Each structure stands twice: as structure tokens, then as C-alpha cells.
Short mmCIF file of C-alpha atoms in Angstrom, two decimals:
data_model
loop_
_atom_site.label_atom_id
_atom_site.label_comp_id
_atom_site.label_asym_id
_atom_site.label_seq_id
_atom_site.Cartn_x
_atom_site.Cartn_y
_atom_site.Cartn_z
CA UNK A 138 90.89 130.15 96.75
CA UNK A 139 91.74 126.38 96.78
CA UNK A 140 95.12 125.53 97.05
CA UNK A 141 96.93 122.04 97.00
CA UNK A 142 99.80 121.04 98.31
CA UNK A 143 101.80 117.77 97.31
CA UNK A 144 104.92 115.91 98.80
CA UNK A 145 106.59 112.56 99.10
CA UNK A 146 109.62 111.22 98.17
CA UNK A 147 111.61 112.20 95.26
CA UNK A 148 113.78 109.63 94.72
CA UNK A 149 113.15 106.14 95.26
CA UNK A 150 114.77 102.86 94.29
CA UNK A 151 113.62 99.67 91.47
CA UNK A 152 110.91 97.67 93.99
CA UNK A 153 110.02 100.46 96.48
CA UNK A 154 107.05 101.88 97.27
CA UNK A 155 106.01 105.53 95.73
CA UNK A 156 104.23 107.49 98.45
CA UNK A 157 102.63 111.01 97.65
CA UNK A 158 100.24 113.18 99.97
CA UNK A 159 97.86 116.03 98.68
CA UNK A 160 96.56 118.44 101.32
CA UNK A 161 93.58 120.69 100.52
CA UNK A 162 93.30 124.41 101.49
CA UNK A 163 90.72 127.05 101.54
CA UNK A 164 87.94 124.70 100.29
CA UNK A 165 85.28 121.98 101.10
CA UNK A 166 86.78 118.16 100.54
CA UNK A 167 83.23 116.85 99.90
CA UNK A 168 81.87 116.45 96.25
CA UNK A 169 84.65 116.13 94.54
CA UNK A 170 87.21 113.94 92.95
CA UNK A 171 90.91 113.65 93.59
CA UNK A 172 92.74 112.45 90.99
CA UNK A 173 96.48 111.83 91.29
CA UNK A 174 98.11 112.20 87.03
CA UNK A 175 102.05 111.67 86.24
CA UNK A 176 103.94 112.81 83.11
CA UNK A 177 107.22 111.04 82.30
CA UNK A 178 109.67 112.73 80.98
CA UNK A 179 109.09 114.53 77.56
CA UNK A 180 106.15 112.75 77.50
CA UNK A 181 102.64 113.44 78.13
CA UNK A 182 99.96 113.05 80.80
CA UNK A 183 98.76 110.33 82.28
CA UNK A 184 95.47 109.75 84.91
CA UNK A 185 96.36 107.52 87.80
CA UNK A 186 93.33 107.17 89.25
CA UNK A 187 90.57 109.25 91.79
CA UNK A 188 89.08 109.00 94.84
CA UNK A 189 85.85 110.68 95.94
CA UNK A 190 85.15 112.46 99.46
CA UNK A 191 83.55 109.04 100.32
CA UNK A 192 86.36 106.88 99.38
CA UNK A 193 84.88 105.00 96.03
CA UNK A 194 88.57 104.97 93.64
CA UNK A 195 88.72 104.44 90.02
CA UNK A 196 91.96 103.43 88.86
CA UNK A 197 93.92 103.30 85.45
CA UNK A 198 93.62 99.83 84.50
CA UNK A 199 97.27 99.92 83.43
CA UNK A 200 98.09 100.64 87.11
CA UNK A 201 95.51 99.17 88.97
CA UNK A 202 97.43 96.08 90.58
CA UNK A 203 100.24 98.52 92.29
CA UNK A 204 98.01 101.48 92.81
CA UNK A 205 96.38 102.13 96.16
CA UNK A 206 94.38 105.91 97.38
CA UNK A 207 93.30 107.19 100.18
CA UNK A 208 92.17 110.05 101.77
CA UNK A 209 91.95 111.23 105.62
CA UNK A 210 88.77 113.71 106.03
CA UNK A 211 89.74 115.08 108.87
CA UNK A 212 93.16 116.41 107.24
CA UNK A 213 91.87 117.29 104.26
CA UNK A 214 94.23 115.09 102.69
CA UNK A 215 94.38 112.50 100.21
CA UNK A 216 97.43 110.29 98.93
CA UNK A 217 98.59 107.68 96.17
CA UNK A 218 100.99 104.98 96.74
CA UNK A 219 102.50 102.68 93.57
CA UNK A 220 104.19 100.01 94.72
CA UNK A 221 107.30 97.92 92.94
CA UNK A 222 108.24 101.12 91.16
CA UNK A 223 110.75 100.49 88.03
CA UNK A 224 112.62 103.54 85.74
CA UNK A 225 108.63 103.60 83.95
CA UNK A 226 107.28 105.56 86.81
CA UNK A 227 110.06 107.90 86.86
CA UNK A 228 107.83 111.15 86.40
CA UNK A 229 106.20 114.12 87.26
CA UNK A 230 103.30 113.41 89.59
CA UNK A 231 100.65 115.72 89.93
CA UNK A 232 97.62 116.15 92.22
CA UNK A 233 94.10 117.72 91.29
CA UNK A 234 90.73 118.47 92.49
CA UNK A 235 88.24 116.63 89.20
CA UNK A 236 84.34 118.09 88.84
CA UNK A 237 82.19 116.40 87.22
CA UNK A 238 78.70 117.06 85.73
CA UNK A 239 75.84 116.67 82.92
CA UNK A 240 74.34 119.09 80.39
CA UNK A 241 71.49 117.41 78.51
CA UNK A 242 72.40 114.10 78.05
CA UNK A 243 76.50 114.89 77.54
CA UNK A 244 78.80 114.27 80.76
CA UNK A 245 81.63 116.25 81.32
CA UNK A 246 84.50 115.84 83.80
CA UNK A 247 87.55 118.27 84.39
CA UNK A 248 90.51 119.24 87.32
CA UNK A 249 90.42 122.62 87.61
CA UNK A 250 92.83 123.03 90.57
CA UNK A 251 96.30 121.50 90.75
CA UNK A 252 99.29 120.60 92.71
CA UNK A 253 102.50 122.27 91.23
CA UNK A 254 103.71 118.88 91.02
CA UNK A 255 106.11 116.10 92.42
CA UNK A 256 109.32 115.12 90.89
CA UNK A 257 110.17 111.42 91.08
CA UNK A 258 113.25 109.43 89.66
CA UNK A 259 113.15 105.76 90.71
CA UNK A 260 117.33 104.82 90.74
CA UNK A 261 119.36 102.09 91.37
CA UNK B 201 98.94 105.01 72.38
CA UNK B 202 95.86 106.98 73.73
CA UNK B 203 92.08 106.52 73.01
CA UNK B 204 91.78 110.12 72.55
CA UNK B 205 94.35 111.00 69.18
CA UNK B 206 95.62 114.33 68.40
CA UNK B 207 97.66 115.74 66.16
CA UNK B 208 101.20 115.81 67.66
CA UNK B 209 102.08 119.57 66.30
CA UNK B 210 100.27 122.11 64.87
CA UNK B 211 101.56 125.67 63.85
CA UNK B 212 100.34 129.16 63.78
CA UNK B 213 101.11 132.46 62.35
CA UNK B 214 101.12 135.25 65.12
CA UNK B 215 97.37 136.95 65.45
CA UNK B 216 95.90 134.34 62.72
CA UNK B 217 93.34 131.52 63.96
CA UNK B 218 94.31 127.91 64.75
CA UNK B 219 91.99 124.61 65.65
CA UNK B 220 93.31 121.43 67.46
CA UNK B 221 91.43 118.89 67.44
CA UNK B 222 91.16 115.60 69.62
CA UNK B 223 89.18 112.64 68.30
CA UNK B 224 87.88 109.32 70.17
CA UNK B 225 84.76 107.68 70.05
CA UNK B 226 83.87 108.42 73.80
CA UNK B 227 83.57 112.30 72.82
CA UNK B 228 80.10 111.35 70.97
CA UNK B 229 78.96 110.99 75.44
CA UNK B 230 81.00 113.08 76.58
CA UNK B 231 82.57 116.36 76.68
CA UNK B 232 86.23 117.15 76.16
CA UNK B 233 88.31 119.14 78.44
CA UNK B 234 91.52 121.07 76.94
CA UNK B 235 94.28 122.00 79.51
CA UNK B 236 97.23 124.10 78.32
CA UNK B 237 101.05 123.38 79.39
CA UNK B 238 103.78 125.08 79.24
CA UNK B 239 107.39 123.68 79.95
CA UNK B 240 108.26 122.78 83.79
CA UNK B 241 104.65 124.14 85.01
CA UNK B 242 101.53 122.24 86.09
CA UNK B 243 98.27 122.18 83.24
CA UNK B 244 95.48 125.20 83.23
CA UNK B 245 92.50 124.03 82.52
CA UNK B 246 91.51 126.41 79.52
CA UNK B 247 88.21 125.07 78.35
CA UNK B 248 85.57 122.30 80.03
CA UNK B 249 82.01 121.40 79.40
CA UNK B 250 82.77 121.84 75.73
CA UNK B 251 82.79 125.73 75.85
CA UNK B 252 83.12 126.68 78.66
CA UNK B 253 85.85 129.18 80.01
CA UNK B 254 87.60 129.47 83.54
CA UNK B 255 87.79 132.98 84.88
CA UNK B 256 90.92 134.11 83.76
CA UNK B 257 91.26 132.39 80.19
CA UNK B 258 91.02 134.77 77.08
CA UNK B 259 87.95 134.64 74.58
CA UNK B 260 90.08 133.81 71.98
CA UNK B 261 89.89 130.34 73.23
CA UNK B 262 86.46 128.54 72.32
CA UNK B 263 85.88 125.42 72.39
CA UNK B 264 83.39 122.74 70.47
CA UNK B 265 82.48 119.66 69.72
CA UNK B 266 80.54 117.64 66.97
CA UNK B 267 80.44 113.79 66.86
CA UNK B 268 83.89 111.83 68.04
CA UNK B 269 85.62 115.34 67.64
CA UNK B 270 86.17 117.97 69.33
CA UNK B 271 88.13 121.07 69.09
CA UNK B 272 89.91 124.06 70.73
CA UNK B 273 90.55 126.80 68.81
CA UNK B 274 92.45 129.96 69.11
CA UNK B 275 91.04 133.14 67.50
CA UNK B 276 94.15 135.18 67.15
CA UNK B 277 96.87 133.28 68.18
CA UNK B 278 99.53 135.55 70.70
CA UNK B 279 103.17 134.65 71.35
CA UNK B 280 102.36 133.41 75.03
CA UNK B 281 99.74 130.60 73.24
CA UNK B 282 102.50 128.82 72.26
CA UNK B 283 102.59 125.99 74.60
CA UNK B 284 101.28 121.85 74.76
CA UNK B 285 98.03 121.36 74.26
CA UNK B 286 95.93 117.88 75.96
CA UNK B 287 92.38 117.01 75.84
CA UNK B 288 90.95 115.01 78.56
CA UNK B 289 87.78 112.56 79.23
CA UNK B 290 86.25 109.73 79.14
CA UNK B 291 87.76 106.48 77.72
CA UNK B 292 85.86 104.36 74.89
CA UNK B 293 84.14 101.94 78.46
CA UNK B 294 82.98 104.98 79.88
CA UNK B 295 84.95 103.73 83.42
CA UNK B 296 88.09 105.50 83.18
CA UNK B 297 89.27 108.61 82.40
CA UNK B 298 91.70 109.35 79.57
CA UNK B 299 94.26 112.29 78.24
CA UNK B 300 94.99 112.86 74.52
CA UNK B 301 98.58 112.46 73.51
CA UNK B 302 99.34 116.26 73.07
CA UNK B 303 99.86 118.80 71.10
CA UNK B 304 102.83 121.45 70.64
CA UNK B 305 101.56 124.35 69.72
CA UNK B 306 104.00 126.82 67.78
CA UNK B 307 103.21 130.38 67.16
CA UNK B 308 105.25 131.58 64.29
#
């Protein structure tokens, strides 16, 4: 059974540098997508961005000037850094394994397995 | 505000039938994904591929789609439903993806 597991630093400062790391158990790192989503505080969820086992990302356009992934194969880890983090990326951050496919002509794409999440309050 | 709109709240009397629905003009290409949340815990995926379950979800969620719409619905609504509901996919470029603003579920 696939299992991820997320950490990084919880509590940061206005300006710093947000720096999470996924690590994937029990399953194959190839053909997938790993997305990194956040959800502020009483609000809802928002995608980050993904990067596939080959290293192509797709960012949020919203986020897409402080937001850098990568992943190391041979650790079967992947990780998200946000740079000049303000009180707006306070949040939870979550990591997930995305699938993607077609059925007739209709794409679909879904995470199925997720980190239990990473707190993070950016403080003065 | 999200390219994929739900309704923010939706009620339901216990063991009675409830739809949410999540609209957005990408959903006419591509299929919705509903994930279920329930305070302080990570999503569950509960329905992808327009229908289609995840060992482990009950049959009383379905899940379909017709034009820029598609919809989860419970078919007898239990106590332990009662949680946020977000559809996911594709936004209107077809680049990005995109979640639905939510919706709180209440089973009355």
C-alpha cells in the first residue's frame, strides 16, 4: 500500500523560503504525478503545482514566479519550495500521488493517495 | 473565486438522497473528481473518472456528469456523510488543474 510521508518547516517568517519534502513508500515513482495542494485556514483547497517521474512541472499560475519542484528518483522523494512567503501562504500543505487517464474522448485526472498534511504559519 | 463553482452548503435529511453539483465549462472535456473532507484530516478521494469508486467508498456515492456539470450524489445520506465536499479538474485552458470552492455538507 502506498504511503507518503511529508515534512518541512512549520513555521517560517514574512520573506523566507517554504521548504516541504514528500517521500514515497511501498510503490513505483514512475508514471505518475506529484502534486503538492495547500488549504488556508477555513478555507478551501488549492493545487500548487505537479511534477512527473521525469521532471516536466505544471504550476498554478497564481504561484508560478515563487514556486519551484523537484524530485530525487533515487529517494523516492519529491519536494516544493515557495519562496518570499507572506501571512497568504499560511496553510495546510498537502502532498499527493495524481493519475491521470482517457475514456473515449473525456480526460480525467485525480490524487488518490495523500500526505496527512503539513502545517505552516508564516510569523513575524 | 474558482473556475469550478459549487454551491457553498447543501443539507440533508438522515437516510434521504442529496446531489452536489460542481459546474465549469472545462467539465464538457473532462471528468470531475469529488474528494470528501472532514475537519483536521487530509481529502478521500470518493469518486474519479466520473463514476468511478475507490475500494472502500460506499455505493451510495455515484457520481455523473452531463455538459459543464457534474454531480455527486448520495443515495441515503448517513450521519458520518456529513463532511466538505470539493470537485477537482481541469481549468477552462486545459493547462492547469483546478478545485471547486466546497461544499459543507450537513446531514440533519
Amino acid at each position: 500500500q502506498v504511503q507518503l510521508q511529508q515534512w518541512g518547516a512549520g513555521l517560517l517568517k514574512p520573506s523566507e523560503t517554504l521548504s516541504l519534502t514528500c517521500a514515497v513508500y511501498g510503490g513505483s515513482f514512475s508514471g505518475y504525478y506529484w502534486s503538492w495542494i495547500r488549504q488556508p485556514p477555513g478555507k478551501g483547497l488549492e493545487w500548487i503545482g505537479e511534477i512527473n517521474h521525469s521532471g516536466r512541472t505544471n504550476y498554478n499560475l497564481s504561484l508560478k514566479s515563487r514556486v519551484t519542484m523537484s524530485l530525487d528518483t533515487s529517494k523516492n522523494q519529491f519536494s516544493l519550495k515557495l519562496t518570499s512567503v507572506t501571512a497568504a501562504d499560511t496553510a495546510v500543505y498537502y502532498c499527493a500521488r495524481g493519475i491521470r487517464g482517457v475514456v473515449i474522448i473525456h480526460y480525467y485526472y485525480y490524487m488518490d493517495v495523500w500526505g496527512r498534511g503539513t502545517t505552516v504559519t508564516v510569523s513575524s | 473565486s474558482s473556475e469550478l463553482t459549487q454551491d457553498p452548503a447543501v443539507s440533508v435529511a438522515l437516510g434521504q438522497t442529496v446531489r452536489i453539483t460542481c459546474q465549469g465549462d472545462s467539465l464538457r472535456s473532462y471528468y470531475a473528481t469529488w474528494y470528501q473532507q472532514k475537519p483536521g484530516q487530509a481529502p478521500i478521494l470518493v469518486i474519479y473518472a466520473k463514476d468511478n469508486r475507490p475500494s472502500g467508498i460506499p455505493d451510495r456515492f455515484s457520481g455523473s456528469s452531463s455538459g459543464n456539470t457534474a454531480s455527486l450524489t448520495i443515495t441515503g445520506a448517513q450521519a458520518e456523510d456529513e463532511a466538505d465536499y470539493y470537485c477537482y479538474s481541469r481549468d477552462s485552458s486545459g493547462d492547469h488543474m483546478v478545485f471547486g470552492g466546497g461544499t459543507k455538507l450537513t446531514v440533519l
